[in-house]
């Protein structure tokens, strides 16, 4: 009985302490009423907060994949870390016992600042230090923690006016809808229109909009803080300045790393960043800041890619070009008079528009991307002892009125055989398909005499599938029995040895007879490698050049197929859709 009396005496004191604790948590200026708009403003703030969080984690993962490749690794690591950091942020809110609105507002202000400079900070760290991987992880954790910190505060503020059932239903619904909105907004609108840097600033502005919603609903509390007012004003001005100058700043800093670089053309499409620059008299093309060619030696690359397949095929009537939107490989294809139709399949219309319309590119690709054109060729045929005339040389002429060069001028030696020289005019057609190469091959059933694959290296899953045995089997069905295919097959340096021979082995597994070959491209700093594939046996040493070239000659061609011991053939697993082993070889050696 005494024990019960003891508890009875303490009960009022405990109740009073509990009420005092609740009063400490609740600020009179933060109170809401069921009929007020404050809970709905908080829910709208949750919508913006969650949507911005999704955009930020996807943006960081995408930018890291843009720099380092391996999109699965980058997205898995970034999203996992971001969500874990959200949990840590939620856990930390238990330390907050009062002034919930003020805490929420301050965290959102800091989130807006961090979001706005995300891509700029990542770019600068990647540009000037070797610590990008560590910094990106720390930045991801920071943004995740800030995002996770906010939702529990919102729930605690609204819980005084709504039942638990209604509160959880409304908050979780808004949470999930906001996540969906963010995941759609980034790929459908932000990235195609604004690119990484300005998209980051837009996210910062949306975070600042969330702060403004709190200001509308809880202004009586928030207006008391002078530093908070100044911070919001300064942040708004900073975002406006960043919108105007951030991308320009990054471009300028990137160019200062190589003094003398002049930017000629820049286009950000939904698929990639196309950058065309000039340096010391040569032009350079980069896609997503990865080098594609330099005009000082691009003929080494494109002549070696195109001519072996064109020579190995018995007919060149229809040619399929995968990639090559700059028109440089197309330039080499048109050197053959019997080409009647070329189908170019390049995913990005911005790339093909650049190759087709830019005046500098039209000069280097010799205006090769005209849809319909009649071209003039000079054919040199040798006839010996009543035998059928044999074509030994052909040359594309600038126009119909140009005279054919003399045999001596082009290096044709005199023999006892008769040499016939005549002009022919060939109507040729180019069809450009801006679609995924996989889908085009899947739906198109027409055969091709020559297939040339000038696709980027397999740095992600989307590209790796275009180097898979399943894709090459589809290509084999589209190639005529006496046709030939050449495939750009990354580098053949010792580090990429397994990646290169994995491509060759995969093409062989698809049913082709394969020959690997390579050439030195100085601007790449490595040997670029290729694969020549046919459905009938051929001997590379029998390939005879019969068109004018700048790099290849009859002595170079057979030597392309010779490999030193340290990069010679190795057995590897083949690249399949369900394994993507090539991606691992490419990234890890």
XYZ file of C-alpha atoms in Angstrom:
589
model
C 0.000 0.000 0.000
C 2.870 2.350 0.815
C 4.408 1.491 -2.519
C 1.194 2.426 -4.339
C 0.975 5.659 -2.361
C 4.512 6.442 -3.358
C 3.682 6.044 -7.055
C 0.447 7.999 -6.614
C 2.412 10.919 -5.197
C 4.899 10.828 -8.070
C 2.266 10.550 -10.818
C 1.360 14.270 -10.984
C 5.033 15.154 -11.089
C 5.652 12.721 -13.979
C 2.655 14.064 -15.883
C 3.866 17.623 -15.382
C 7.339 16.737 -16.657
C 5.818 15.023 -19.676
C 3.737 18.104 -20.482
C 6.794 20.301 -20.043
C 8.750 18.065 -22.456
C 5.942 18.322 -25.004
C 5.910 22.079 -24.603
C 9.663 22.140 -25.211
C 9.181 20.154 -28.416
C 6.290 22.338 -29.533
C 6.928 25.930 -30.307
C 3.861 28.176 -30.118
C 4.827 29.694 -33.423
C 5.031 26.240 -35.052
C 1.538 25.128 -34.132
C -0.816 24.156 -36.874
C -4.553 23.755 -36.926
C -6.556 21.189 -38.849
C -8.121 23.858 -41.005
C -4.896 25.671 -41.825
C -2.788 25.283 -44.951
C 0.397 24.579 -43.009
C 0.269 20.752 -43.197
C -0.301 20.909 -46.947
C 2.607 23.295 -47.404
C 4.759 20.856 -45.460
C 3.595 17.978 -47.664
C 4.427 19.990 -50.775
C 7.830 20.610 -49.242
C 8.203 16.831 -48.806
C 7.323 16.370 -52.480
C 10.083 18.766 -53.529
C 12.545 17.370 -51.014
C 12.157 13.753 -52.116
C 12.103 14.605 -55.818
C 15.277 16.644 -55.448
C 16.945 13.831 -53.525
C 16.195 11.319 -56.283
C 17.495 13.717 -58.932
C 20.695 14.373 -56.995
C 21.582 10.721 -56.467
C 20.858 9.880 -60.117
C 22.829 12.894 -61.259
C 25.891 11.978 -59.190
C 25.744 8.379 -60.394
C 25.294 9.476 -64.004
C 28.154 11.956 -63.821
C 30.450 9.343 -62.285
C 29.501 6.866 -65.012
C 30.068 9.643 -67.552
C 33.645 10.028 -66.263
C 34.588 6.463 -65.344
C 32.132 4.152 -67.123
C 30.633 1.024 -65.509
C 27.165 2.467 -64.989
C 25.909 -0.507 -62.949
C 28.677 -0.072 -60.371
C 28.292 3.709 -60.176
C 24.498 3.679 -59.848
C 24.468 0.793 -57.369
C 27.100 2.368 -55.135
C 25.656 5.885 -55.278
C 22.033 4.909 -54.685
C 22.930 2.468 -51.911
C 25.111 5.018 -50.127
C 22.542 7.802 -50.558
C 19.759 5.711 -49.033
C 21.973 4.575 -46.166
C 22.902 8.186 -45.467
C 19.190 9.056 -45.440
C 18.796 6.521 -42.656
C 21.621 8.132 -40.705
C 20.030 11.551 -41.192
C 16.696 10.249 -39.920
C 18.395 8.727 -36.888
C 20.067 12.029 -36.017
C 16.727 13.852 -35.764
C 16.082 12.234 -32.390
C 18.582 14.753 -31.022
C 16.347 17.639 -32.093
C 13.808 18.423 -29.371
C 12.660 21.965 -30.160
C 12.356 24.564 -32.930
C 11.534 21.910 -35.519
C 10.512 24.399 -38.204
C 13.732 26.360 -37.777
C 15.782 23.166 -38.048
C 13.874 22.098 -41.150
C 14.341 25.474 -42.805
C 18.071 25.631 -42.040
C 18.672 22.112 -43.367
C 16.805 22.935 -46.567
C 18.842 26.102 -47.054
C 22.065 24.123 -46.733
C 20.671 21.400 -49.020
C 19.843 24.014 -51.653
C 23.401 25.323 -51.519
C 24.962 21.846 -51.691
C 22.652 20.754 -54.509
C 23.376 23.852 -56.567
C 27.149 23.327 -56.534
C 27.112 19.517 -56.797
C 28.252 19.128 -60.406
C 30.582 22.122 -60.244
C 32.277 20.669 -57.166
C 32.530 17.198 -58.687
C 33.922 18.638 -61.924
C 36.586 20.684 -60.176
C 37.666 17.778 -57.994
C 37.801 15.461 -60.991
C 39.685 18.057 -63.005
C 42.380 19.013 -60.519
C 42.770 16.095 -58.097
C 42.919 12.316 -58.077
C 40.372 12.114 -55.245
C 37.152 12.136 -57.261
C 35.965 8.641 -56.179
C 36.361 9.472 -52.476
C 34.912 12.967 -52.818
C 31.861 11.760 -54.743
C 31.129 9.214 -52.005
C 31.444 11.821 -49.247
C 29.271 14.281 -51.178
C 26.660 11.598 -51.782
C 26.609 10.770 -48.077
C 26.239 14.458 -47.192
C 23.283 14.999 -49.526
C 21.669 11.742 -48.440
C 21.999 12.688 -44.787
C 20.486 16.122 -45.385
C 17.566 14.593 -47.287
C 16.901 11.945 -44.648
C 17.045 14.528 -41.865
C 13.993 16.383 -43.150
C 11.193 13.807 -43.367
C 11.053 12.883 -39.639
C 10.893 16.580 -38.752
C 7.914 17.069 -41.067
C 6.125 14.080 -39.523
C 6.721 15.367 -35.997
C 5.379 18.812 -36.896
C 2.180 17.533 -38.522
C 1.457 14.766 -35.982
C -0.073 17.258 -33.524
C -2.987 17.912 -35.900
C -3.512 14.690 -37.873
C -4.144 11.153 -36.768
C -1.342 8.645 -37.253
C -3.363 6.837 -39.926
C -3.922 9.961 -41.976
C -0.428 11.291 -41.385
C 1.394 8.167 -42.574
C -0.884 7.718 -45.572
C -0.448 11.301 -46.753
C 3.296 11.589 -46.099
C 4.215 8.249 -47.668
C 1.995 8.927 -50.678
C 3.672 12.287 -51.281
C 7.066 10.673 -50.658
C 6.590 8.038 -53.366
C 5.013 10.436 -55.863
C 7.898 12.859 -55.370
C 10.382 10.063 -56.027
C 8.586 9.199 -59.266
C 8.517 12.841 -60.352
C 12.241 13.252 -59.744
C 13.167 10.047 -61.552
C 11.192 11.158 -64.630
C 12.153 14.824 -64.583
C 15.899 14.173 -64.849
C 16.034 12.068 -68.053
C 13.016 13.605 -69.772
C 13.621 17.300 -69.233
C 16.607 18.373 -67.158
C 19.472 16.480 -68.829
C 18.348 16.858 -72.465
C 17.781 20.602 -72.081
C 20.324 21.787 -69.543
C 23.101 19.235 -69.040
C 24.685 18.294 -65.733
C 25.824 21.664 -64.363
C 22.659 23.675 -64.968
C 20.443 20.765 -63.898
C 22.251 20.846 -60.567
C 21.468 24.543 -60.232
C 17.799 23.918 -61.036
C 17.670 21.343 -58.238
C 19.178 23.930 -55.906
C 16.462 26.374 -56.958
C 13.762 23.775 -56.278
C 15.205 23.263 -52.798
C 15.059 27.014 -52.296
C 11.420 26.930 -53.420
C 10.777 24.435 -50.637
C 12.278 26.934 -48.192
C 9.896 29.583 -49.532
C 6.946 27.281 -48.819
C 8.069 27.037 -45.208
C 8.408 30.820 -45.164
C 4.819 31.209 -46.340
C 3.426 28.820 -43.761
C 5.631 29.620 -40.771
C 6.853 33.144 -41.427
C 6.193 34.322 -37.885
C 8.925 32.022 -36.621
C 11.370 32.179 -39.489
C 11.431 35.942 -40.065
C 13.016 36.489 -36.666
C 16.409 35.215 -37.835
C 18.486 37.835 -39.651
C 21.143 35.353 -40.796
C 18.463 33.120 -42.269
C 17.032 36.000 -44.294
C 20.484 36.946 -45.546
C 21.302 33.312 -46.387
C 18.174 32.869 -48.480
C 18.796 36.102 -50.375
C 22.477 35.278 -50.962
C 21.633 31.754 -52.075
C 19.070 33.002 -54.575
C 21.574 35.452 -56.072
C 24.253 32.732 -56.183
C 21.965 30.354 -58.051
C 21.158 33.030 -60.617
C 24.852 33.755 -61.153
C 25.625 30.054 -61.281
C 22.975 29.535 -63.949
C 24.694 32.089 -66.131
C 28.346 31.299 -65.499
C 28.861 27.785 -64.063
C 29.085 25.864 -67.343
C 31.170 28.630 -68.891
C 33.505 28.491 -65.883
C 33.946 24.724 -66.143
C 34.600 24.942 -69.868
C 37.149 27.710 -69.349
C 38.960 25.805 -66.606
C 39.018 22.652 -68.707
C 40.524 24.544 -71.627
C 43.120 26.243 -69.422
C 44.522 22.827 -68.592
C 45.687 22.743 -72.221
C 46.616 26.326 -73.155
C 45.738 27.274 -76.707
C 42.603 25.130 -76.983
C 39.758 26.870 -78.807
C 36.217 25.564 -78.608
C 34.597 25.391 -82.041
C 31.334 23.583 -81.342
C 29.467 22.342 -78.284
C 26.181 20.459 -78.218
C 24.543 18.585 -75.361
C 22.052 16.052 -76.635
C 19.933 13.588 -74.619
C 22.658 11.008 -75.258
C 25.995 12.768 -74.994
C 28.030 15.949 -74.973
C 29.543 16.687 -78.394
C 32.578 18.949 -78.157
C 34.675 20.029 -81.147
C 37.883 21.955 -80.413
C 40.955 23.273 -82.201
C 44.507 23.008 -80.920
C 47.672 23.925 -82.820
C 46.073 23.643 -86.228
C 44.297 20.319 -85.616
C 40.684 19.661 -84.706
C 39.573 17.261 -81.995
C 36.197 15.655 -81.366
C 35.221 14.378 -77.931
C 31.999 12.674 -76.890
C 31.339 12.930 -73.157
C 34.931 14.196 -72.946
C 36.256 10.931 -74.414
C 38.506 11.443 -77.441
C 37.028 10.289 -80.766
C 39.501 11.592 -83.304
C 42.087 14.203 -84.164
C 42.233 15.485 -87.709
C 46.021 15.129 -87.648
C 45.769 11.316 -87.755
C 42.102 10.323 -88.112
C 42.819 8.837 -91.546
C 44.929 6.166 -89.859
C 41.899 5.107 -87.864
C 39.202 5.344 -90.535
C 41.178 3.903 -93.445
C 42.159 0.920 -91.298
C 38.563 0.457 -90.153
C 36.941 0.576 -93.589
C 39.249 -0.699 -96.331
C 40.047 -4.260 -95.139
C 36.340 -5.146 -95.070
C 35.659 -3.406 -98.383
C 38.525 -5.341 -99.989
C 37.566 -8.680 -98.424
C 33.971 -8.513 -99.689
C 33.324 -9.708 -103.240
C 30.558 -7.134 -103.612
C 29.979 -3.754 -102.010
C 26.490 -3.023 -103.278
C 24.873 -2.376 -99.868
C 26.890 -1.247 -96.853
C 25.733 -0.974 -93.236
C 27.599 1.516 -91.047
C 26.916 1.324 -87.303
C 27.931 4.608 -85.691
C 30.225 6.924 -87.620
C 27.955 9.961 -87.423
C 30.902 12.285 -88.112
C 30.982 11.076 -91.741
C 34.694 10.187 -91.793
C 34.177 6.443 -92.235
C 31.547 7.287 -94.853
C 34.173 9.228 -96.784
C 36.227 6.054 -97.158
C 33.203 3.944 -98.147
C 32.404 6.244 -101.079
C 35.831 5.547 -102.596
C 34.375 2.384 -104.157
C 32.381 2.823 -107.350
C 30.154 -0.239 -106.873
C 28.617 1.015 -103.608
C 24.990 1.814 -104.369
C 23.482 2.281 -100.914
C 24.787 2.920 -97.417
C 22.637 2.726 -94.294
C 24.089 4.644 -91.357
C 22.639 3.728 -87.959
C 23.608 6.270 -85.305
C 21.525 6.731 -82.172
C 22.101 10.466 -81.756
C 20.598 12.801 -84.393
C 22.732 15.618 -82.976
C 25.847 13.688 -84.016
C 24.703 13.016 -87.566
C 23.513 16.629 -87.911
C 26.969 17.780 -86.822
C 28.710 15.582 -89.390
C 26.245 16.540 -92.112
C 26.029 20.317 -91.623
C 29.080 21.683 -89.789
C 31.314 23.396 -92.382
C 34.590 22.184 -90.876
C 33.365 18.595 -90.620
C 32.064 18.744 -94.189
C 35.570 19.687 -95.275
C 37.188 16.733 -93.536
C 34.534 14.166 -94.428
C 34.443 15.516 -97.995
C 30.710 16.181 -97.762
C 30.113 12.453 -97.532
C 26.688 12.669 -95.893
C 24.650 13.911 -98.857
C 21.542 11.671 -99.057
C 21.474 11.293 -102.858
C 24.403 11.955 -105.132
C 25.838 10.821 -108.447
C 29.590 10.383 -108.074
C 32.186 10.104 -110.800
C 34.940 7.490 -110.731
C 37.907 6.735 -112.936
C 38.360 2.980 -113.378
C 41.652 1.447 -114.459
C 41.284 -2.059 -115.863
C 44.031 -4.327 -117.147
C 43.394 -6.854 -119.909
C 46.018 -9.532 -120.638
C 46.062 -12.011 -123.553
C 42.359 -11.921 -124.229
C 41.446 -12.515 -120.593
C 38.612 -10.696 -118.871
C 39.550 -7.166 -117.847
C 40.588 -6.889 -114.191
C 40.001 -3.759 -112.125
C 43.333 -2.739 -110.607
C 42.617 0.811 -109.481
C 39.702 3.207 -109.001
C 39.614 6.823 -107.966
C 36.750 9.053 -106.863
C 36.822 12.315 -108.789
C 35.829 15.749 -107.430
C 33.274 16.309 -110.202
C 32.130 15.074 -113.590
C 34.455 17.359 -115.538
C 37.686 16.277 -113.837
C 40.125 14.366 -116.017
C 41.391 10.948 -114.983
C 45.020 10.991 -113.762
C 47.562 9.301 -115.988
C 48.646 5.774 -114.964
C 52.134 7.089 -114.268
C 50.805 9.810 -111.950
C 49.066 7.269 -109.727
C 51.890 4.736 -109.797
C 50.539 2.056 -112.145
C 53.584 0.403 -113.771
C 53.748 -0.312 -117.475
C 53.233 -3.938 -118.541
C 52.616 -5.882 -121.725
C 48.923 -5.938 -120.871
C 46.473 -3.404 -122.165
C 45.263 -0.743 -119.715
C 41.758 0.635 -120.136
C 40.814 3.888 -118.389
C 37.238 5.084 -118.337
C 34.843 7.193 -116.304
C 31.692 5.870 -114.689
C 28.898 7.748 -112.949
C 27.256 5.946 -110.035
C 24.010 6.978 -108.388
C 24.515 6.435 -104.678
C 22.147 6.780 -101.759
C 22.717 7.358 -98.048
C 20.007 6.469 -95.528
C 20.492 7.765 -91.973
C 18.647 5.944 -89.204
C 18.762 7.648 -85.805
C 17.897 4.644 -83.699
C 19.466 1.980 -81.531
C 21.637 -0.412 -83.562
C 20.204 -3.440 -81.741
C 16.626 -2.480 -82.620
C 17.532 -1.715 -86.218
C 19.192 -5.105 -86.738
C 16.295 -6.824 -84.998
C 13.675 -5.293 -87.285
C 15.579 -4.988 -90.569
C 15.802 -8.210 -92.597
C 17.571 -6.978 -95.737
C 21.083 -8.335 -96.420
C 24.239 -6.231 -96.610
C 27.433 -6.862 -98.546
C 29.615 -5.066 -95.992
C 29.015 -4.216 -92.329
C 31.254 -1.710 -90.555
C 30.854 -1.233 -86.808
C 32.282 2.074 -85.588
C 30.675 2.030 -82.150
C 32.163 3.478 -78.929
C 34.023 1.231 -76.515
C 31.911 -0.936 -74.219
C 32.093 1.236 -71.102
C 28.511 0.521 -70.038
C 25.790 -2.105 -70.384
C 24.061 -0.352 -73.288
C 27.252 -0.474 -75.344
C 28.374 -3.888 -74.117
C 25.259 -5.506 -75.582
C 26.409 -4.307 -79.027
C 29.541 -6.420 -78.552
C 27.657 -9.540 -77.444
C 27.490 -12.911 -79.181
C 23.732 -12.442 -79.569
C 24.247 -9.190 -81.483
C 26.932 -10.660 -83.738
C 24.694 -13.630 -84.537
C 22.052 -11.168 -85.682
C 24.647 -9.362 -87.811
C 25.713 -12.668 -89.364
C 22.150 -13.214 -90.560
C 22.229 -9.792 -92.251
C 25.607 -10.318 -93.977
C 25.746 -11.927 -97.414
C 27.699 -15.169 -97.808
C 30.542 -13.440 -99.676
C 30.416 -10.265 -97.570
C 32.751 -8.959 -94.864
C 32.472 -7.111 -91.563
C 34.944 -4.950 -89.667
C 34.471 -4.051 -86.006
C 36.176 -1.330 -83.988
C 37.429 -3.397 -81.053
C 38.991 -1.004 -78.508
C 42.746 -0.974 -77.822
C 45.122 -3.907 -77.845
C 47.586 -2.637 -75.263
C 48.617 -5.182 -72.600
C 46.046 -3.726 -70.188
C 43.195 -4.157 -72.691
C 44.503 -7.431 -74.092
C 41.723 -9.578 -72.659
C 39.057 -7.038 -73.635
C 40.212 -7.027 -77.246
C 40.517 -10.777 -77.652
C 37.185 -11.202 -75.881
C 35.606 -9.259 -78.762
C 37.427 -11.378 -81.346
C 36.481 -14.609 -79.563
C 32.861 -13.467 -79.276
C 32.632 -12.745 -83.002
C 34.187 -16.151 -83.710
C 31.639 -17.812 -81.423
C 28.873 -16.144 -83.449
C 29.961 -18.188 -86.493
C 32.369 -15.851 -88.283
C 35.886 -16.517 -89.492
C 37.890 -13.785 -87.804
C 41.209 -11.998 -88.192
C 42.376 -9.465 -85.623
C 44.372 -6.443 -86.729
C 45.529 -3.126 -85.312
C 47.263 0.138 -86.093
C 49.006 2.906 -84.187
C 46.993 6.124 -83.755
C 49.268 8.738 -82.108
C 46.483 11.002 -80.819
C 45.006 8.038 -78.917
C 48.397 7.106 -77.508
C 47.748 3.436 -78.169
C 47.178 0.816 -80.837
C 43.556 0.857 -81.954
C 42.404 -2.645 -82.791
C 39.804 -4.095 -85.118
C 38.293 -7.418 -86.118
C 37.810 -8.524 -89.721
C 35.024 -11.118 -89.964
C 33.765 -13.121 -92.940
C 31.628 -16.196 -93.571
C 34.176 -17.725 -95.945
C 37.906 -18.267 -95.510
C 40.160 -15.415 -96.632
C 43.855 -14.660 -96.404
C 44.587 -11.078 -95.282
C 47.826 -11.044 -97.275
C 45.766 -11.335 -100.471
C 43.957 -8.050 -99.826
C 45.103 -5.601 -102.492
C 44.473 -1.874 -102.224
C 43.085 -0.290 -105.354
C 41.961 3.134 -104.129
C 44.011 6.220 -103.196
C 44.697 6.470 -99.461
C 46.701 8.734 -97.168
C 47.961 6.139 -94.689
C 47.531 2.595 -95.970
C 49.659 1.118 -98.722
C 50.223 -2.387 -99.995
C 53.136 -2.947 -97.612
C 51.198 -1.787 -94.534
C 48.037 -3.865 -95.044
C 49.457 -7.374 -94.344
C 51.432 -6.068 -91.363
C 48.228 -4.860 -89.706
C 47.424 -8.490 -88.892
C 50.690 -9.198 -87.025
C 50.712 -9.072 -83.180
C 53.700 -9.020 -80.789
C 53.830 -11.731 -78.128
C 52.647 -9.565 -75.226
C 49.373 -8.735 -76.996
C 48.902 -11.957 -78.951
C 45.746 -14.045 -78.803
C 44.425 -15.270 -75.442
C 41.401 -17.419 -74.726
C 38.593 -15.623 -72.903
C 34.920 -16.216 -72.151
C 32.640 -14.762 -74.805
C 30.585 -11.669 -74.074
C 26.913 -12.488 -73.538
C 23.859 -10.447 -72.659
C 23.516 -12.101 -69.264
C 27.193 -11.816 -68.252
C 28.723 -8.730 -69.919
C 32.172 -10.102 -69.178
C 33.621 -7.628 -71.700
C 32.642 -4.733 -69.456
C 34.724 -6.210 -66.640
C 37.681 -6.833 -68.943
C 37.464 -3.310 -70.295
C 37.336 -1.617 -66.898
C 39.636 -3.919 -64.934
C 42.020 -5.242 -67.589
